[in-house]
Structures are given as C-alpha cells and as structure tokens.
PDB file of C-alpha atoms in Angstrom:
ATOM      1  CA  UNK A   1     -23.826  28.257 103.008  1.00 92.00           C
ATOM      2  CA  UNK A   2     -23.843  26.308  99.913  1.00 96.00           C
ATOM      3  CA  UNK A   3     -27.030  26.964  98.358  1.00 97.00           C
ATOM      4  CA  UNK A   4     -28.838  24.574  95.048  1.00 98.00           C
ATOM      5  CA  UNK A   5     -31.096  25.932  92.498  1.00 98.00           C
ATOM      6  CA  UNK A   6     -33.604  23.475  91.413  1.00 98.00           C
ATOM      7  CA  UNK A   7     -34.312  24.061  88.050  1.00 98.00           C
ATOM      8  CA  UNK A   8     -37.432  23.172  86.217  1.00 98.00           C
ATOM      9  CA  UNK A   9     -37.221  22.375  82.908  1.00 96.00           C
ATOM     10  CA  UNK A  10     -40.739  22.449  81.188  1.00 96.00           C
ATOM     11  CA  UNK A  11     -42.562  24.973  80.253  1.00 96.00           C
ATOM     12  CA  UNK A  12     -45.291  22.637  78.909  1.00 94.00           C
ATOM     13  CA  UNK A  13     -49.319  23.696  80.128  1.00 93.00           C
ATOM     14  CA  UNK A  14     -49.825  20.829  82.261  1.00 92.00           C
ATOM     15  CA  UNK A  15     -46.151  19.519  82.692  1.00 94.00           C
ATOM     16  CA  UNK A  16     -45.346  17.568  85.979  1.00 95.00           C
ATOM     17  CA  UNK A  17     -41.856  19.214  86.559  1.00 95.00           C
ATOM     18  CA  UNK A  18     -43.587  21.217  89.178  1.00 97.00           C
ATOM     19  CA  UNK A  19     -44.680  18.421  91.514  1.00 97.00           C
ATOM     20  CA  UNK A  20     -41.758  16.354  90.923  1.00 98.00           C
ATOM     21  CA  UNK A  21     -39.194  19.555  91.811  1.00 98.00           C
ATOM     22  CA  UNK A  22     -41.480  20.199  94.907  1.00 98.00           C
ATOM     23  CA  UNK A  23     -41.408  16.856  96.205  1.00 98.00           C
ATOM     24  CA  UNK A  24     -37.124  16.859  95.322  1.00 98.00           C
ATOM     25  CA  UNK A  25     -36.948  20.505  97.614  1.00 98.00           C
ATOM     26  CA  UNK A  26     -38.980  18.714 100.408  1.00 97.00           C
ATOM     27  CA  UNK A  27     -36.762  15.786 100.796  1.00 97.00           C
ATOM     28  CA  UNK A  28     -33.354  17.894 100.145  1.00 97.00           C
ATOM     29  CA  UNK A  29     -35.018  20.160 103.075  1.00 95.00           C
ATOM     30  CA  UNK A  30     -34.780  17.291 105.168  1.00 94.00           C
ATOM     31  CA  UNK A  31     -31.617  16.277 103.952  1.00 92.00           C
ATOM     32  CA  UNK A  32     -28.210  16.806 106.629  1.00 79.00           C
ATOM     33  CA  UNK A  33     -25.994  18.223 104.064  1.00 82.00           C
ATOM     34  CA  UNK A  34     -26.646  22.239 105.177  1.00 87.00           C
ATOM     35  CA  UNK A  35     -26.951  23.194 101.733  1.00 96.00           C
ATOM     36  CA  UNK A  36     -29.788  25.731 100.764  1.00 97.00           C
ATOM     37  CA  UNK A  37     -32.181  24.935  98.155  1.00 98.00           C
ATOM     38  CA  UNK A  38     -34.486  26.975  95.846  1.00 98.00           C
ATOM     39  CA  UNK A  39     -36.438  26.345  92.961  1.00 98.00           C
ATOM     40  CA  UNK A  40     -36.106  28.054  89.666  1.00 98.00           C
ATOM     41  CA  UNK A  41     -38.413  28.064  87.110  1.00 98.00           C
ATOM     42  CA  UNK A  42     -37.524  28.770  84.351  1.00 98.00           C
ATOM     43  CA  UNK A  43     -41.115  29.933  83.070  1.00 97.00           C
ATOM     44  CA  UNK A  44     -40.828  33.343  85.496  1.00 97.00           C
ATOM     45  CA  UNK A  45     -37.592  34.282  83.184  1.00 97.00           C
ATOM     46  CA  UNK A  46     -39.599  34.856  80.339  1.00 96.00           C
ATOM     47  CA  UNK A  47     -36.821  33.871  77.799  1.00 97.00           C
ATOM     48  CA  UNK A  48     -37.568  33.920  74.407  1.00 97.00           C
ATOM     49  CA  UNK A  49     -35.981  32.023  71.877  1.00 97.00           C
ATOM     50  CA  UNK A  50     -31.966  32.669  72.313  1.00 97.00           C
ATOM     51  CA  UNK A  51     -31.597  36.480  71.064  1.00 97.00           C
ATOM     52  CA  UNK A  52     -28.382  37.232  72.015  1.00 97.00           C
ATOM     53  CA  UNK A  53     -26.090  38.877  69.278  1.00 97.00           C
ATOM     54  CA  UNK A  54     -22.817  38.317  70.785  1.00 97.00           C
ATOM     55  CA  UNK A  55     -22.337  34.917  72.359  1.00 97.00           C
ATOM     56  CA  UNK A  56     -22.429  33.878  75.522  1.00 97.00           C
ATOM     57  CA  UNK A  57     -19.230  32.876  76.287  1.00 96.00           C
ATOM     58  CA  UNK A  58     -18.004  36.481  75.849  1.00 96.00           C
ATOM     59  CA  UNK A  59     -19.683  37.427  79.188  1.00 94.00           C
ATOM     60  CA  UNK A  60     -21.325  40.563  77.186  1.00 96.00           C
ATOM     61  CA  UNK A  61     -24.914  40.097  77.537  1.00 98.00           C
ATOM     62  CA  UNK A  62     -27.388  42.903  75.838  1.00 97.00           C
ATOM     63  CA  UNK A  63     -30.658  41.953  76.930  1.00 97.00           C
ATOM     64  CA  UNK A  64     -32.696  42.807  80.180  1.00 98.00           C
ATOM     65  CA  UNK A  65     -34.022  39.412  80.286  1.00 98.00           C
ATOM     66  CA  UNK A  66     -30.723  37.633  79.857  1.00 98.00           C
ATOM     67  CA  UNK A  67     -29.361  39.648  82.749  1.00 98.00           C
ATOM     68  CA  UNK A  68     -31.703  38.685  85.013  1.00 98.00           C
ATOM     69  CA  UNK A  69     -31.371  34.809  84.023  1.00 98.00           C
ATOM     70  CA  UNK A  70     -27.161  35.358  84.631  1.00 98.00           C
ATOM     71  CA  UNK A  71     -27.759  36.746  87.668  1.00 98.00           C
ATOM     72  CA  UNK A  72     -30.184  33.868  89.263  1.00 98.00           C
ATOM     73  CA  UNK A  73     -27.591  31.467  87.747  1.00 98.00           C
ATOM     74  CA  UNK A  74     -24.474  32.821  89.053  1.00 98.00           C
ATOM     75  CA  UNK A  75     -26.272  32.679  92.763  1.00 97.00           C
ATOM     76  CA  UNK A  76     -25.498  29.095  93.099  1.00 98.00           C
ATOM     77  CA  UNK A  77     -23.290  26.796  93.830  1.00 98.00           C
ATOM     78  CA  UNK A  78     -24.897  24.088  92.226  1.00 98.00           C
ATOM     79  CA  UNK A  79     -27.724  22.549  90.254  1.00 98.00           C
ATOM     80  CA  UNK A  80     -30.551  20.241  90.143  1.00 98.00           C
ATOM     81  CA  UNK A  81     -32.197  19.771  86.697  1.00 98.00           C
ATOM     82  CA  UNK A  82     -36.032  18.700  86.829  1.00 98.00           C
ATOM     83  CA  UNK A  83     -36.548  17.430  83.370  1.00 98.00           C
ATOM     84  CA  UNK A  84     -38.883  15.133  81.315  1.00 97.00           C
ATOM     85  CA  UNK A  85     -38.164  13.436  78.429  1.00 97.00           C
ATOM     86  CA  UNK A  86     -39.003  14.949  74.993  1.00 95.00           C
ATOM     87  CA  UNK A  87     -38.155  13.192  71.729  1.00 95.00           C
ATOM     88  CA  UNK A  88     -35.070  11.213  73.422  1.00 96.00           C
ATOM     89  CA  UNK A  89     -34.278  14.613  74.807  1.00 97.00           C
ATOM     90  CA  UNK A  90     -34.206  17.107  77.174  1.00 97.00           C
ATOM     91  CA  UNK A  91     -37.045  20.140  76.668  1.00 97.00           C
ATOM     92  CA  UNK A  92     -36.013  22.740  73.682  1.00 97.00           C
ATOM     93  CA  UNK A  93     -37.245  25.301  76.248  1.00 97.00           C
ATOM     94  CA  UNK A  94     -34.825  24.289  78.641  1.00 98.00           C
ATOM     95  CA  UNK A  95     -31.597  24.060  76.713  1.00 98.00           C
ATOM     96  CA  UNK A  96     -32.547  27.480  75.739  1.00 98.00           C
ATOM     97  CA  UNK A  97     -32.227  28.407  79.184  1.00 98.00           C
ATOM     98  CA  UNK A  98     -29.161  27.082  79.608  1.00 98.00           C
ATOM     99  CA  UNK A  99     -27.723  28.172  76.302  1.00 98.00           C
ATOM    100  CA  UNK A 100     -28.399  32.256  77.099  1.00 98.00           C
ATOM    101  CA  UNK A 101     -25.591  32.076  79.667  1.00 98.00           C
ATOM    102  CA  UNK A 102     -22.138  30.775  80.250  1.00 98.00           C
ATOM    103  CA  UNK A 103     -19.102  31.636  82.671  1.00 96.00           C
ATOM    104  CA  UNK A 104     -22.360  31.614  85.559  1.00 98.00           C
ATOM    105  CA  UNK A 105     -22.421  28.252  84.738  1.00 98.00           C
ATOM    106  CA  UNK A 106     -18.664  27.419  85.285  1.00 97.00           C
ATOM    107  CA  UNK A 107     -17.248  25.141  87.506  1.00 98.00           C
ATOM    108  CA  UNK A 108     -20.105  24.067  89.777  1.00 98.00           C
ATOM    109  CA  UNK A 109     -21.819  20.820  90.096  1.00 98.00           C
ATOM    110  CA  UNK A 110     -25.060  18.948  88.936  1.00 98.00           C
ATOM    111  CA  UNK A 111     -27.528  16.780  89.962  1.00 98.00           C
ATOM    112  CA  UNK A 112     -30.389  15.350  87.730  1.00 98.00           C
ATOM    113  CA  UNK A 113     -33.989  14.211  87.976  1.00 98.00           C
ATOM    114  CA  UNK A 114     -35.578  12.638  85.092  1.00 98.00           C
ATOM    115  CA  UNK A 115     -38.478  11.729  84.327  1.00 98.00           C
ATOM    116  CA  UNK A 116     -40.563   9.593  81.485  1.00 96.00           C
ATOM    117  CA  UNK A 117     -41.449   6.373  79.854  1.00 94.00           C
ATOM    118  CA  UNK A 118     -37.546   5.311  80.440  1.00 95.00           C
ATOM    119  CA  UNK A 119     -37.282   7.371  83.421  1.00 96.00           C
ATOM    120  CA  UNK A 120     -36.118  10.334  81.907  1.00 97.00           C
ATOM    121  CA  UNK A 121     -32.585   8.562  81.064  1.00 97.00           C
ATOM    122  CA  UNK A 122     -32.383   9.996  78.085  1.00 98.00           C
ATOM    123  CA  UNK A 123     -32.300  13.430  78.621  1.00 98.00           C
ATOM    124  CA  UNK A 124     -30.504  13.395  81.655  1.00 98.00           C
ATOM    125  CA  UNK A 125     -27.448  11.713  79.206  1.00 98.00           C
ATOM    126  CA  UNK A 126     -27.825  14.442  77.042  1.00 98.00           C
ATOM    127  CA  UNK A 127     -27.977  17.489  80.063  1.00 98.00           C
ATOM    128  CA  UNK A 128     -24.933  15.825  81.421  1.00 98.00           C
ATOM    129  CA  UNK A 129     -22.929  16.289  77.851  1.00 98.00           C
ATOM    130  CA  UNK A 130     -24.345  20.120  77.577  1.00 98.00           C
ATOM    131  CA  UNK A 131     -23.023  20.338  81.326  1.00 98.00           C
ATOM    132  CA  UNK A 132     -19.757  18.832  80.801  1.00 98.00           C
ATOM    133  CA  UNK A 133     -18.939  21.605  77.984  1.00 97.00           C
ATOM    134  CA  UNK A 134     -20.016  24.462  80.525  1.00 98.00           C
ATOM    135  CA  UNK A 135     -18.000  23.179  82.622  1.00 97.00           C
ATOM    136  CA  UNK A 136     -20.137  21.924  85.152  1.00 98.00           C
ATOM    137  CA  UNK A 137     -19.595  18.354  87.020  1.00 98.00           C
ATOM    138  CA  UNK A 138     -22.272  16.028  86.731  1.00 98.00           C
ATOM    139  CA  UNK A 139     -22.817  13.679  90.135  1.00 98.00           C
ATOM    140  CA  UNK A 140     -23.258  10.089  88.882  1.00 98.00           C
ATOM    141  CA  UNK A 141     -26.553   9.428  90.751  1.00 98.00           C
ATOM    142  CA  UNK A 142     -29.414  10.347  88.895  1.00 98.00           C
ATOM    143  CA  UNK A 143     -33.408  10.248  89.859  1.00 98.00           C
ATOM    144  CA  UNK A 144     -35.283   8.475  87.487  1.00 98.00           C
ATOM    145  CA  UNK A 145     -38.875   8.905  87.580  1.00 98.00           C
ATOM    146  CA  UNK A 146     -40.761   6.048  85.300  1.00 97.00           C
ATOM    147  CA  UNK A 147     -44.563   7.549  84.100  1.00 95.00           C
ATOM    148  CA  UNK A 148     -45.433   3.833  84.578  1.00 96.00           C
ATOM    149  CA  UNK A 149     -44.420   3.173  88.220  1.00 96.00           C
ATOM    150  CA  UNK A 150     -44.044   6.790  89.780  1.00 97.00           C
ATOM    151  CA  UNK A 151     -47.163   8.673  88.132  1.00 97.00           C
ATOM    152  CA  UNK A 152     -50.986   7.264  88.649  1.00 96.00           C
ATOM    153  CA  UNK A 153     -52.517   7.094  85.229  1.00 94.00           C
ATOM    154  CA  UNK A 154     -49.163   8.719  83.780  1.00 92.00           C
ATOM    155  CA  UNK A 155     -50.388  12.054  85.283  1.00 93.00           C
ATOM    156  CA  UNK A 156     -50.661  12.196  88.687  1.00 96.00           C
ATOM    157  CA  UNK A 157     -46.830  12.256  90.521  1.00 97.00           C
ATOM    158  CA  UNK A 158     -47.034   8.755  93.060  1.00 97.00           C
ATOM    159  CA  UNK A 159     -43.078   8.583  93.309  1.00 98.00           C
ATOM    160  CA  UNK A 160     -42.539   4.814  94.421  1.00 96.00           C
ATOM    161  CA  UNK A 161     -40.784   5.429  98.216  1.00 96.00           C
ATOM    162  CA  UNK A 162     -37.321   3.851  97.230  1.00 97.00           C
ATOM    163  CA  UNK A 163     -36.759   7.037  94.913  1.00 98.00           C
ATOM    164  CA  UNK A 164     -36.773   9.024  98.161  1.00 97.00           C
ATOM    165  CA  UNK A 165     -33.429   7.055  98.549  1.00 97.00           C
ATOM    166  CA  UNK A 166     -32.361   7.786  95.113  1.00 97.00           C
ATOM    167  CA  UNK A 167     -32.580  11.725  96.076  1.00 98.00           C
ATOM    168  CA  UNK A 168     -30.522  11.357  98.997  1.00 97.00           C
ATOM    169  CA  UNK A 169     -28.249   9.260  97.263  1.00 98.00           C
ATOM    170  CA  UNK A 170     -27.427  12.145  94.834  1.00 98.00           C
ATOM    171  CA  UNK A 171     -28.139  15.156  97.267  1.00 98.00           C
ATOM    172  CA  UNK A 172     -24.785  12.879  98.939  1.00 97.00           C
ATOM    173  CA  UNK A 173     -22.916  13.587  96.236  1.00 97.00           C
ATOM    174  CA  UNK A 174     -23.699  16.999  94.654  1.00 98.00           C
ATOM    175  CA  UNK A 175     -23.628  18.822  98.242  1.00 97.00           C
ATOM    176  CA  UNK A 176     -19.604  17.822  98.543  1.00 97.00           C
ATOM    177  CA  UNK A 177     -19.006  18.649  95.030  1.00 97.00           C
ATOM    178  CA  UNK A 178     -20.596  22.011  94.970  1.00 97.00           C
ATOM    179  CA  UNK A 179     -18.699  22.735  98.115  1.00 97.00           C
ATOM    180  CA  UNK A 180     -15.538  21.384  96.526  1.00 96.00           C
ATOM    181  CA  UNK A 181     -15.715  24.026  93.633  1.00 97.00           C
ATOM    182  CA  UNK A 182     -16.320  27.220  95.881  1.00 95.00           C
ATOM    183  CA  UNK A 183     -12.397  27.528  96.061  1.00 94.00           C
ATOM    184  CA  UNK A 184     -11.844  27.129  92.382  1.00 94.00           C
ATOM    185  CA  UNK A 185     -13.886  29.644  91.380  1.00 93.00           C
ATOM    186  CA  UNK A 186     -12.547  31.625  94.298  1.00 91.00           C
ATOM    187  CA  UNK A 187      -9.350  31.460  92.781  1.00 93.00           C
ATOM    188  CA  UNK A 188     -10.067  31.963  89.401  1.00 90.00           C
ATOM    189  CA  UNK A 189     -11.732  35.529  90.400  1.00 88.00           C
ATOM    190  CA  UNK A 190      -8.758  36.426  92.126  1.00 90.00           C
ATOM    191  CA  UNK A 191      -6.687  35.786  88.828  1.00 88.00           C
ATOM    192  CA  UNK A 192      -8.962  37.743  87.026  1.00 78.00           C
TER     193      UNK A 192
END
C-alpha cells in the first residue's frame, strides 16, 4: 500500500502545524485513494542543528539521531509538508530536517500545506525548489491556509470548508504520483 508521511514543520511552543496536520490526516483518511497516512513530527526526532561531517548525499550517516530520521523518511512513498510561513520562508527547523538526509528522499512525490498571512505561499515556493533538487516531485495543488480567514483570532485553526476541497484536490494528485515512482526506485535498487 502506498503509504504518506505528513510532516510537520514547526517546532515553535504554540505553533498550529499540529491542528492543521490533524485535520489534513482526517480528511486524507476519508479520502478513496488507498494510500496510508501518518504523521511525522519532526519535534520527536530530536535533531539538532545539522551535525553531520560527511554529507548527506554520500549515504554515510554517523549519528544515532540521523539514522533514525533516514529511516522514518525512507518508509514512504510520499510527502505532505505542514508548514507556516516564517520570514517569506519555510521554518529553519524544518529545512534542517530535510537537509540531514538525502537518497531517502529520492524520487517520491510531494504535497504541501501552507499556512500564514499569504497562506503560506511563500514557503511552500521555496519547499518545492529544496524538493525539486532532492529529487522529489512536487503536485501542483497546494493548501493554503490564510491566518485571516482559516484561524479565529489568528490562533485558533477554523479552516473555511472549501479548503476541505483543496486537500482532496491535491491528495488526487500526490496518491498517483507516489504510486507512479514505486517502480523507479524499484529499478534503480536493482541497478545498484
């Protein structure tokens, strides 16, 4: 079965990636594609800031924690990225995450929820450039969540009900794609 990590990417005390990735599992639970979902935060990792000596793209990883992190990654078949805005940008804390590993990364597929004063759009431009260099195929539906019209008093998470659509929509297109990839990287392991 295909299966979807949901990753959540703040770390902030207080941050509303949590609600907003629980309320994206729930409808993709509902959704008919088959796929599995599961939600990853990236707070239970523990990462510090990137300590790797050698880098990631050699496949050579020294550290405990990064080993655990590869692992989780190279479980799925595909992505969802929870992130807010920061500075125009995605979270330091989660590019970190994403910078500690590479070939798990590889030739998979990516959806994005965003969220912030402009919906998020920002840093969902920004995770689909990182992704494109790992190798990873962004969907071209994104969810963005506005902290004016989806958030009561900019804090607590009252998506409006068309964005319910908007998850679908994606979860349409990054269920197909992940699926599409399985053989790739089938292939590619074979070679190896």
């Amino acid at each position: 079965m295909t299966k979807i990590g949901i990753i959540l990417g703040s770390t902030r005390p207080g941050r509303k990636s949590s609600a907003v990735a629980d309320w994206v599992q729930e409808i993709a639970a509902e959704h008919s594609g088959g796929a599995q979902f599961e939600l990853v935060d990236i707070v239970d990792f523990g990462l510090p800031h990137f300590d790797e000596e050698i880098p990631p793209a050699a496949g050579q990883y020294a550290k405990a924690h990064t080993k655990v992190w590869a692992n989780k990654i190279a479980e799925f078949d595909g992505y969802i990225f929870v992130t807010p805005e920061y500075n125009h940008s995605l979270p330091g804390a989660l590019k970190n995450a994403i910078d500690f590993v590479h070939a798990e990364w590889n030739n998979k597929a990516a959806g994005f929820v965003g969220y912030g004063s402009v919906g998020g759009a920002r840093a969902v431009e920004h995770l689909r450039q990182i992704m494109a260099e790992l190798q990873v195929a962004g969907v071209r539906t994104a969810v963005l969540l506005s902290l004016f019209t989806d958030f009561e008093n900019f804090t607590t998470f009252t998506p409006a009900e068309f964005q319910r659509e908007s998850v679908s929509a994606m979860l349409d297109q990054l269920i197909p794609w992940a699926e599409a990839f399985k053989p790739l990287r089938d292939n590619i392991a074979k070679a190896a």
